[in-house]
Coordinates of N, CA and C in Angstrom, one line a residue:
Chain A
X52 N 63.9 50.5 27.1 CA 62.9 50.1 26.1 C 61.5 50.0 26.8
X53 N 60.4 50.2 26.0 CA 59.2 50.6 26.4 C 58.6 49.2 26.7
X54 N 57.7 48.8 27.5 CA 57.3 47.5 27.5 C 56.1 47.4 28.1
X55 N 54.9 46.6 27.5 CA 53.8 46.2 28.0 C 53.3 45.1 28.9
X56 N 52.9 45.3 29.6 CA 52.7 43.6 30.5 C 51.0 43.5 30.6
X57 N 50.7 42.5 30.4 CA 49.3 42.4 30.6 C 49.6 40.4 31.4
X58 N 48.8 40.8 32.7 CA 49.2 39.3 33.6 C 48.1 38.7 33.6
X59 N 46.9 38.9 33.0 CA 46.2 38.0 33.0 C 45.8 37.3 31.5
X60 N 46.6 36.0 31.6 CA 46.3 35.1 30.0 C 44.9 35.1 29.8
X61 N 44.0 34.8 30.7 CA 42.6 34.0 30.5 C 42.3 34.8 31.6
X62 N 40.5 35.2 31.0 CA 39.4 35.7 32.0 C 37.8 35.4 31.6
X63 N 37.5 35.2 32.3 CA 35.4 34.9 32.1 C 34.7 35.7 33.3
X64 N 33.5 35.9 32.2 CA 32.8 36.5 32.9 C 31.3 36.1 32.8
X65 N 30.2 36.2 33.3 CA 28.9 36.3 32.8 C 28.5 37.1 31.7
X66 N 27.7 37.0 31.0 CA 27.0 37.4 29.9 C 26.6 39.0 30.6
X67 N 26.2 40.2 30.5 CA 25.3 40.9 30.9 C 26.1 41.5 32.3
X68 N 27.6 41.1 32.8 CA 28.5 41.8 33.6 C 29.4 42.7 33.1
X69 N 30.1 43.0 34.2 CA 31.1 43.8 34.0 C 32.9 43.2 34.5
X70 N 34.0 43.2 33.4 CA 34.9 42.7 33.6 C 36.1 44.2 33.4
X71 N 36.6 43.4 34.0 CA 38.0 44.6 33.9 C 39.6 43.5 33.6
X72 N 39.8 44.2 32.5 CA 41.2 43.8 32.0 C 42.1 44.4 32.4
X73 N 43.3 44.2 33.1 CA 44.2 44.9 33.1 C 45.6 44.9 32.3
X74 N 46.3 45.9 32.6 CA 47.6 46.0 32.1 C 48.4 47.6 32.6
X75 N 49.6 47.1 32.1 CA 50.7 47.8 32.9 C 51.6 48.5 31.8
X76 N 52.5 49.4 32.1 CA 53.4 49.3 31.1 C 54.7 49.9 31.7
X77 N 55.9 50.2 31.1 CA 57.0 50.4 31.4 C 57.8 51.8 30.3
X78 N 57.8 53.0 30.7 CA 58.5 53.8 30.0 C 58.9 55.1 30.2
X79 N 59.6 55.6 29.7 CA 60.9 57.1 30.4 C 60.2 58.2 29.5
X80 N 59.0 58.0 28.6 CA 58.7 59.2 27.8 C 57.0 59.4 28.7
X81 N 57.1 61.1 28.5 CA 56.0 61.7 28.9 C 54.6 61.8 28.2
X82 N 55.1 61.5 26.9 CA 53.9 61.6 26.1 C 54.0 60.6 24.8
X83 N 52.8 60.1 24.5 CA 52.2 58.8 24.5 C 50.9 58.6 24.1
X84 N 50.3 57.2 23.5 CA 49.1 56.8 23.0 C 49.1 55.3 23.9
X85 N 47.8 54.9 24.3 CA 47.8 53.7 24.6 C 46.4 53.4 24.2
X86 N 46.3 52.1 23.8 CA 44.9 51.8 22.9 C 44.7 50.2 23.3
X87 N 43.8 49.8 23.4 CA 43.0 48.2 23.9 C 42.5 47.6 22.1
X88 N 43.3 47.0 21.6 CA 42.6 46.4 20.3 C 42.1 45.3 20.7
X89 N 41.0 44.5 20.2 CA 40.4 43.6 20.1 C 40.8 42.2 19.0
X90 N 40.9 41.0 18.8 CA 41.3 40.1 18.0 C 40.0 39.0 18.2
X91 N 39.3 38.8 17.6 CA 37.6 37.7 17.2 C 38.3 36.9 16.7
X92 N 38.6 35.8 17.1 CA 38.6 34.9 15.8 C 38.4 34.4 14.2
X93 N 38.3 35.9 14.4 CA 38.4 36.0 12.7 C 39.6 36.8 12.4
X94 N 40.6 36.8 13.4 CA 42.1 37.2 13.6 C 42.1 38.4 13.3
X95 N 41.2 39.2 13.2 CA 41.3 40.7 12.5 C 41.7 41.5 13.6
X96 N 42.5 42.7 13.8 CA 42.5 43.2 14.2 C 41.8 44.7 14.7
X97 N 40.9 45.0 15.6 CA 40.0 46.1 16.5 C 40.3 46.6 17.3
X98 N 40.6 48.1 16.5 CA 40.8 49.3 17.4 C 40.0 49.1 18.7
X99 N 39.5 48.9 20.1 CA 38.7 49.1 21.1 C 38.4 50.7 21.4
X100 N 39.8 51.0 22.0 CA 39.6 52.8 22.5 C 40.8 53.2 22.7
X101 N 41.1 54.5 22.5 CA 42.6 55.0 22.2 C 42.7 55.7 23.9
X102 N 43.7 56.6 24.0 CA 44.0 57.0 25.2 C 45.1 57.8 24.8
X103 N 45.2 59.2 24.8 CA 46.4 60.5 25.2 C 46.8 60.2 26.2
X104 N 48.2 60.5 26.7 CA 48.8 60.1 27.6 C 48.2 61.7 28.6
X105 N 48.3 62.7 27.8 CA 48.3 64.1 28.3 C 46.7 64.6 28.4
X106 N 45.5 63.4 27.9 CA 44.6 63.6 28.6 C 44.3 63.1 29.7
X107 N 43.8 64.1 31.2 CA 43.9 63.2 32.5 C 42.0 62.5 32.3
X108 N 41.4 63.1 31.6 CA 40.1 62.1 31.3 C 40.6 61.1 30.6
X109 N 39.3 60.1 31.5 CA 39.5 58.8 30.7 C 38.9 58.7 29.4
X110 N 39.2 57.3 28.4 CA 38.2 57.7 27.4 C 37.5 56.7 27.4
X111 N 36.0 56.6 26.4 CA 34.9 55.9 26.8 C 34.5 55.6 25.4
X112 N 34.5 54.7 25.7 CA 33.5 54.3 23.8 C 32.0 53.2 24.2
X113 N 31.3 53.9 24.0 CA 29.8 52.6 24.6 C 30.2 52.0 25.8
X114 N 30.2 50.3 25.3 CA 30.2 50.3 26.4 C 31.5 49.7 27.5
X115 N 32.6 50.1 26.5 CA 34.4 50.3 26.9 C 34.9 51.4 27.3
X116 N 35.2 51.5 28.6 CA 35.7 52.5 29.2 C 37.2 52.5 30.1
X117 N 38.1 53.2 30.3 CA 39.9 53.0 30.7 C 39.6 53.5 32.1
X118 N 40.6 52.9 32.9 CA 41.4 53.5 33.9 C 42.8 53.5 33.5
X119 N 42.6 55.0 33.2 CA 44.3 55.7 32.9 C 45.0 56.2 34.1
X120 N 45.8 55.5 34.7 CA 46.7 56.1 35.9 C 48.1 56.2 35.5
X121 N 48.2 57.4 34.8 CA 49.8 58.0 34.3 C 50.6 57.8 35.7
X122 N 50.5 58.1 36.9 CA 51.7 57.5 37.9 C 52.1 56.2 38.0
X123 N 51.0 55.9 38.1 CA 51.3 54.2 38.2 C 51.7 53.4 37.0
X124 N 51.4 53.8 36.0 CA 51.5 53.3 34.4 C 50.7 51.9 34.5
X125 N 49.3 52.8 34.7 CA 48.3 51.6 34.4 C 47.3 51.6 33.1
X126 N 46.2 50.8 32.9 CA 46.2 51.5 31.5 C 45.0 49.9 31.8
X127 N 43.9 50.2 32.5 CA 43.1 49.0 32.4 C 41.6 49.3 31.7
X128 N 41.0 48.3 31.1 CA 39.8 48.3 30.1 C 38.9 47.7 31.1
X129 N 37.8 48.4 31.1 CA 36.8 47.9 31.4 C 35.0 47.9 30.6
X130 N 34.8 46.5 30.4 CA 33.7 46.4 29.7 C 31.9 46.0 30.7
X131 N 31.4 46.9 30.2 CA 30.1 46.6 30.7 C 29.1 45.9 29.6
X132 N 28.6 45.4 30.6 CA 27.4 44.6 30.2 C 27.8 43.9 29.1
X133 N 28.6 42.9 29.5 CA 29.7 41.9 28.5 C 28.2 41.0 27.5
X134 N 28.8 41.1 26.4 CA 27.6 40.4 25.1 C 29.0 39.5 24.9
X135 N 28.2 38.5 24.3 CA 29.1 37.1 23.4 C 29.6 37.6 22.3
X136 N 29.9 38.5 21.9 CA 30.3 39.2 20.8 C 31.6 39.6 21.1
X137 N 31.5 40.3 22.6 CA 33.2 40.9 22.9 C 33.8 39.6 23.3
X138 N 33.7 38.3 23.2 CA 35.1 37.2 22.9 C 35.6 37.6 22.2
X139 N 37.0 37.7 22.9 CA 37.9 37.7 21.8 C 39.0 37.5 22.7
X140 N 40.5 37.8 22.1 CA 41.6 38.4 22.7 C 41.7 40.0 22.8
X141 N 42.1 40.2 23.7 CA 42.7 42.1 24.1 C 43.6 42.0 24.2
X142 N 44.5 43.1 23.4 CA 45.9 43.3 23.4 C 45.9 44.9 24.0
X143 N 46.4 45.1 24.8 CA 47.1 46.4 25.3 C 48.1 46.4 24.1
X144 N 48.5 47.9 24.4 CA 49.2 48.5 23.1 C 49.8 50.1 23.7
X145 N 51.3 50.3 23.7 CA 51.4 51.2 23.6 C 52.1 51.9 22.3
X146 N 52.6 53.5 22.6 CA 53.0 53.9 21.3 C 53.8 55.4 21.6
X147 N 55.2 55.9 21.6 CA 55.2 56.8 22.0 C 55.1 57.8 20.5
X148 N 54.7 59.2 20.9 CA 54.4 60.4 20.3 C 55.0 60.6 19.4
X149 N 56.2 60.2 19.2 CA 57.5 60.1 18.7 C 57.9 59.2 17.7
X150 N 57.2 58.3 17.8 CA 57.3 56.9 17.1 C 56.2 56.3 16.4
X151 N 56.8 55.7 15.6 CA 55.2 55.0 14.6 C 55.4 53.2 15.2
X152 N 56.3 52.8 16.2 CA 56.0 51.2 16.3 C 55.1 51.4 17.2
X153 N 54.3 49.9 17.1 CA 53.3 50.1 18.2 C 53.8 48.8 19.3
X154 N 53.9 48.7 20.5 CA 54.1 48.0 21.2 C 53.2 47.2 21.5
X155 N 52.9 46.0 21.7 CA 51.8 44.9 22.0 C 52.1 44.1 23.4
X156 N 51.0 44.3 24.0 CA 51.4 43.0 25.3 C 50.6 41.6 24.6
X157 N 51.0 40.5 25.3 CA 50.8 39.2 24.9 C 49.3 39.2 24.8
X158 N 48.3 39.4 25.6 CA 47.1 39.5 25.3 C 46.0 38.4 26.5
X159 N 45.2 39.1 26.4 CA 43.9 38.3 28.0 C 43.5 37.7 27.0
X160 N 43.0 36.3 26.7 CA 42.0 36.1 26.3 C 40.5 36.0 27.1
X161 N 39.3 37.0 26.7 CA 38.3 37.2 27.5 C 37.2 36.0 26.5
X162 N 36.3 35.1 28.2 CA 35.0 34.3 27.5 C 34.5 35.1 28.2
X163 N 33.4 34.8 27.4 CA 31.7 35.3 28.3 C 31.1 34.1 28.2
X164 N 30.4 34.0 29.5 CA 29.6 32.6 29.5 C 28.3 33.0 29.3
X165 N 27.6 32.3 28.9 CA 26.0 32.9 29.0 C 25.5 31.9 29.8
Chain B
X154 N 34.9 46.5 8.5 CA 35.9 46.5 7.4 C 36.6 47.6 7.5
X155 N 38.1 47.5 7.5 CA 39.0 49.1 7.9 C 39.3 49.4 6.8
X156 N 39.1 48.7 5.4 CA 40.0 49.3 4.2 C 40.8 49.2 3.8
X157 N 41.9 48.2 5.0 CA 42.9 47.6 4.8 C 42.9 46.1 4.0
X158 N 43.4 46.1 2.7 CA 43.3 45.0 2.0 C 44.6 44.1 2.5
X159 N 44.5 42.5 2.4 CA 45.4 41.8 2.4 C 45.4 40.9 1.7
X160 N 46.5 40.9 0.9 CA 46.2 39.2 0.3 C 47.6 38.3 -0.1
X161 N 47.8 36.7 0.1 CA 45.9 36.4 -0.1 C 45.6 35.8 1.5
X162 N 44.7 35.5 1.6 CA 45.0 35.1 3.2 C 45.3 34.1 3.8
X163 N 45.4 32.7 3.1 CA 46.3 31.8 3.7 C 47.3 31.4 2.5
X164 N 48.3 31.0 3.4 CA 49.7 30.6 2.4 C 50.3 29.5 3.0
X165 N 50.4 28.0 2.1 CA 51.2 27.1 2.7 C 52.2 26.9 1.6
X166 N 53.4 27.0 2.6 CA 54.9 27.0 1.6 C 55.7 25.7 2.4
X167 N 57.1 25.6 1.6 CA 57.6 25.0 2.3 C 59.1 25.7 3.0
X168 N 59.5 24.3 3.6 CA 61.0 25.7 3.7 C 61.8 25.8 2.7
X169 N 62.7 26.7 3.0 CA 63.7 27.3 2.0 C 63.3 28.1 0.7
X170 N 61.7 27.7 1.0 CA 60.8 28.7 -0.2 C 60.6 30.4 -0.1
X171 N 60.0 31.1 -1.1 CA 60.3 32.4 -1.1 C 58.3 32.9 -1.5
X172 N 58.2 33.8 -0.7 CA 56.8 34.5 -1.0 C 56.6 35.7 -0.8
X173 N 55.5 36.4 -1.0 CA 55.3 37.8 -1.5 C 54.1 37.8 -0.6
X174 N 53.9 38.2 -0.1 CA 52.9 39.1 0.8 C 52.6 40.5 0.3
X175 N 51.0 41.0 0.2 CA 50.7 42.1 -0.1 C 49.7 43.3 0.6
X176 N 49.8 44.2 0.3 CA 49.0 45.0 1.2 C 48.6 45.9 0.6
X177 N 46.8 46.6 0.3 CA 46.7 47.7 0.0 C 46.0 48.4 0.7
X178 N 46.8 49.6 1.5 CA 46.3 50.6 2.4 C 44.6 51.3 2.0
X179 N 44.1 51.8 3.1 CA 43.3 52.6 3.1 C 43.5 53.5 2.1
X180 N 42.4 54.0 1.6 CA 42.4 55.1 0.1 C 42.9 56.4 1.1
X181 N 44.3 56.6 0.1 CA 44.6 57.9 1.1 C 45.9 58.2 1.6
X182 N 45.7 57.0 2.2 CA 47.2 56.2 3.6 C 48.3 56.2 2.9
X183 N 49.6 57.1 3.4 CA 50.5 57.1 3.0 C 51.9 56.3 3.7
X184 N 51.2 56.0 4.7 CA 52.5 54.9 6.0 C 51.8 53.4 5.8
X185 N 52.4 53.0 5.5 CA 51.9 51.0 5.4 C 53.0 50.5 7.0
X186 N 52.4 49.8 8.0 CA 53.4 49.0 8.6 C 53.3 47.7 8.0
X187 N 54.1 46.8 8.5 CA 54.1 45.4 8.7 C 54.4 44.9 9.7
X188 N 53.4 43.6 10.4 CA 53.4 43.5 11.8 C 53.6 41.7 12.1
X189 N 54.3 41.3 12.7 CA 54.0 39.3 12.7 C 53.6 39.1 14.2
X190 N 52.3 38.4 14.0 CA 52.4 38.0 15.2 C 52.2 36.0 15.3
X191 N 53.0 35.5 15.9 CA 54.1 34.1 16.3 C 53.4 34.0 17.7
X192 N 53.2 32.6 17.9 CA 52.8 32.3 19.1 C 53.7 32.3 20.3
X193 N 54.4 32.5 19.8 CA 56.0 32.7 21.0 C 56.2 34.3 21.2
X194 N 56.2 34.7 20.1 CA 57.0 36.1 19.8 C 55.9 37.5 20.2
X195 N 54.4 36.7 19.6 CA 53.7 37.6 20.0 C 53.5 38.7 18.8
X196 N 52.6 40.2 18.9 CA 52.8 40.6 18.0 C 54.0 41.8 17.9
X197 N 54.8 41.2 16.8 CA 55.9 42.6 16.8 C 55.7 43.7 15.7
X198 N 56.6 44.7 15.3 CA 56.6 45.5 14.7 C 58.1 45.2 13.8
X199 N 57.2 44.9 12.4 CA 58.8 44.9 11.6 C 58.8 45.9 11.0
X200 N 58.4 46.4 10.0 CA 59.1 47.7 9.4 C 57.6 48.3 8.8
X201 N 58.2 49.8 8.7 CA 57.3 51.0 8.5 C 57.7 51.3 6.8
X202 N 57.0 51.9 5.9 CA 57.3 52.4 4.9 C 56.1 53.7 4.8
X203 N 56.8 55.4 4.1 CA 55.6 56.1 4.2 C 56.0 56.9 3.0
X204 N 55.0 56.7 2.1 CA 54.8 57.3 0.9 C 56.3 56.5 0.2
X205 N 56.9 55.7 -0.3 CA 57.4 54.9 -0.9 C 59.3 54.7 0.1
X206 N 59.2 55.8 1.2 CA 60.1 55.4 1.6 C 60.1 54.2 2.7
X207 N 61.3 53.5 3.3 CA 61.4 52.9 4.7 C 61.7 54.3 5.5
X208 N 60.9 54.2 7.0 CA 60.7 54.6 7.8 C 61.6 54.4 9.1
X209 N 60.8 53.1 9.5 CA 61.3 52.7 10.7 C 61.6 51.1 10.3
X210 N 62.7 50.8 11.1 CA 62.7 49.2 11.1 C 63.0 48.6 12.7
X211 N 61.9 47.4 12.7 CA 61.7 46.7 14.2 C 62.7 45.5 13.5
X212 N 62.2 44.4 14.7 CA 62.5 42.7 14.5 C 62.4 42.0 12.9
X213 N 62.7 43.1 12.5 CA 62.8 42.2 10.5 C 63.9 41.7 10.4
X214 N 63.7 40.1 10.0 CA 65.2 39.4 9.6 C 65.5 39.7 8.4
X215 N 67.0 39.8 8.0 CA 67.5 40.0 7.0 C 66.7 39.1 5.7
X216 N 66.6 38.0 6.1 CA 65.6 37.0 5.2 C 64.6 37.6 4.7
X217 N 63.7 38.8 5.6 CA 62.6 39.6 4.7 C 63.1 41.0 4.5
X218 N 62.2 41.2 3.3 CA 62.1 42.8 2.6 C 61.2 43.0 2.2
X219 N 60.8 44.4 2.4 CA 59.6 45.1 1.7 C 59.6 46.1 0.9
X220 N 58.7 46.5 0.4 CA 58.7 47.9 -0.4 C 57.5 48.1 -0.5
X221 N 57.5 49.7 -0.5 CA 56.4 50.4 -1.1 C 56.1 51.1 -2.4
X222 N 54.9 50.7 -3.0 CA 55.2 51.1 -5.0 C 54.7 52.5 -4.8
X223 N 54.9 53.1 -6.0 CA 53.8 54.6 -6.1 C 52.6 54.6 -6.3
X224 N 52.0 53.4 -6.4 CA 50.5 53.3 -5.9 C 50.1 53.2 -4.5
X225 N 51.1 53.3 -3.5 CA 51.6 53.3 -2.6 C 51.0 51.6 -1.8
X226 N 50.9 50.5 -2.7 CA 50.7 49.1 -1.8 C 51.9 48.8 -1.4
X227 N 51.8 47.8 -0.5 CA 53.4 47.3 -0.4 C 53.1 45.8 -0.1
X228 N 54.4 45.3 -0.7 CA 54.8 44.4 -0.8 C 55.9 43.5 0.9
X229 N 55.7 42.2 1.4 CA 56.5 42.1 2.2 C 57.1 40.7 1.5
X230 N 58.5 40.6 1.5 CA 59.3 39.2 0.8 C 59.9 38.6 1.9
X231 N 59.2 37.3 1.9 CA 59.7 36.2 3.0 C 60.8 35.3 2.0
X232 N 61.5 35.3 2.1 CA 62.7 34.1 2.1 C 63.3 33.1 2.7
X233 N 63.6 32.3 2.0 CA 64.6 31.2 2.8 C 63.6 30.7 3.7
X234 N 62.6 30.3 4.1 CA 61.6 30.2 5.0 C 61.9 29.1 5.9
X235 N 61.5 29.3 7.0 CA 62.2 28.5 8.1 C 60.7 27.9 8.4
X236 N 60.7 26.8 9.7 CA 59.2 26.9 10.0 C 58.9 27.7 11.3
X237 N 59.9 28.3 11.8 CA 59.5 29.5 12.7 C 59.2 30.8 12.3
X238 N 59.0 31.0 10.8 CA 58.5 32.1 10.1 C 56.6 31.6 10.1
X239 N 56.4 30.5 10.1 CA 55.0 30.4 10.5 C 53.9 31.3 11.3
X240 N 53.0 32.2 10.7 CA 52.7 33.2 11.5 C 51.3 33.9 10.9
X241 N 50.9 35.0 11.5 CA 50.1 35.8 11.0 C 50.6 37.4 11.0
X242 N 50.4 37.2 9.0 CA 51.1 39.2 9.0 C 50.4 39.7 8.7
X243 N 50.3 40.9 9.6 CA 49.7 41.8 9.6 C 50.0 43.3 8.7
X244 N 49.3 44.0 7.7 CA 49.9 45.1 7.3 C 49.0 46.0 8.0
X245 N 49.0 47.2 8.4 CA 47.9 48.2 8.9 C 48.7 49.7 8.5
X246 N 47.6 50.4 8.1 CA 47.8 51.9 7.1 C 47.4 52.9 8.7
X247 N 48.3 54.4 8.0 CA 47.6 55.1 8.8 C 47.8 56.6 7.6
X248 N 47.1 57.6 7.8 CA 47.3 58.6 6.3 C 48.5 59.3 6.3
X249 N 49.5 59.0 7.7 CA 51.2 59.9 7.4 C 51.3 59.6 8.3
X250 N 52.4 59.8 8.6 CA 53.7 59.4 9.8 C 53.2 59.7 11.6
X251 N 53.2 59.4 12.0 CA 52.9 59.3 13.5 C 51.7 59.6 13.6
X252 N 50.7 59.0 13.4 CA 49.2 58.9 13.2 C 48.9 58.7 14.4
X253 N 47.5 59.2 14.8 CA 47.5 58.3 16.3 C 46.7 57.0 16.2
X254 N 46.1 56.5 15.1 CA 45.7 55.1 15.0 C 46.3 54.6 13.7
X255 N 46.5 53.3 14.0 CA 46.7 52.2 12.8 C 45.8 51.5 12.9
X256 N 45.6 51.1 11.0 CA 44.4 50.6 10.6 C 44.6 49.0 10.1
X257 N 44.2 48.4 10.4 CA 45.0 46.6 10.2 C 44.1 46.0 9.5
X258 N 44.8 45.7 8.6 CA 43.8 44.7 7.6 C 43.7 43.1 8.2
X259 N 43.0 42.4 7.6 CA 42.8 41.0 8.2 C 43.8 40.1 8.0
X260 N 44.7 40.3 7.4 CA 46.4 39.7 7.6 C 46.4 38.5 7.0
X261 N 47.4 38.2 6.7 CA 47.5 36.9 6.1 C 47.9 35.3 6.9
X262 N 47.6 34.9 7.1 CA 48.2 33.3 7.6 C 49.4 32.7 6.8
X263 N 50.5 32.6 7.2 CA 51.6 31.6 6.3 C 52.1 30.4 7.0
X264 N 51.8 29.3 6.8 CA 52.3 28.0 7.3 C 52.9 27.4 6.4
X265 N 54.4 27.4 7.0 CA 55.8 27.1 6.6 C 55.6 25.5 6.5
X266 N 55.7 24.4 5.8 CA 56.0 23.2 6.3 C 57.4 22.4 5.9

């Protein structure tokens, strides 16, 4: 069974840095979706940035950007120039090709301090 | 705003009580999930419906059921309510079957007492 791990509960950063979220995952299929959603306190759930398993570029959205390491089955978010806006929770998320469930890891919760 | 409708958004029941949860997908969207996420359990995947059929089924207790109408919203039925059904549900659309994104509406809150 496919499985997500994300080992860090809680992270902070300064206002105007750069933090990196990690996460891991666990699975026997080659091909694959992994995506970073976002949760605000307004419990809604936010797409961040999606990820092909069979693209070896990473993908980038402003100013959210992945380290995709298909060997290692890593799958970490990195945000620049952190605003008080991106508090939230991050859930890693996988999904295989094949399947419509989406897998969830427990979730970082990120502060930004100003 | 993703176009994911939910309602309504908070629910206080008690146990052994019965409620209806709703969802209306993105204009279009033909797969509805339904998702719980529990402070324990975290977010899981209960069941899939696309275009009025079931699809896929996750961690759904026999206690719940859903459906999808030919207006294509769906409906999720909690029963018998325990207070570990306490949670936030999530429905999120995507326009057919193995989409590469799901779209999640703002979910509902239910506190069981």
């Amino acid at each position: 069974a496919q499985t997500v791990t994300q080992s860090q509960p809680e992270m902070s950063v300064q206002e105007a840095e750069t933090v990196t979220l990690s996460c891991t995952y666990d699975t026997s299929e080659s091909d694959y979706y992994l995506f970073w959603y976002k949760q605000p306190p307004s419990r809604q759930m936010i797409l961040v940035i999606r990820q092909e398993a069979y693209k070896q570029q990473n993908a980038t959205e402003n100013r959210f950007s992945v380290n995709f390491q298909k060997a290692a089955k890593s799958f970490s978010l990195k945000i620049s120039d952190s605003q008080l806006g991106d508090a939230a929770m991050y859930f890693c998320a996988y999904r295989s090709v094949g399947d419509d469930k989406i897998i969830f890891g427990k979730g970082t919760r990120l502060h930004i301090l100003p | 705003d993703s176009g994911v409708t939910q309602t309504p958004k908070h629910l206080i029941t008690a146990t052994g009580q019965r409620v209806t949860l709703r969802c209306s997908p993105r204009s279009g969207d033909l797969s509805v999930y339904w998702y719980q996420q529990s402070l324990d359990q975290g977010l899981q995947f209960l069941i899939q419906y696309y275009n009025g059929e079931e699809r896929a089924k996750g961690n759904i207790l026999e206690r719940f059921s859903a459906q999808q109408f030919p207006d294509l919203h769906s409906e999720l039925n909690l029963s018998s309510l325990e207070l570990g059904d306490s949670a936030l549900y999530f429905c999120a659309s995507s326009p057919g079957r193995l989409w590469e994104t799901q779209y999640f509406g703002p979910g509902t809150r239910l506190l069981v007492l």
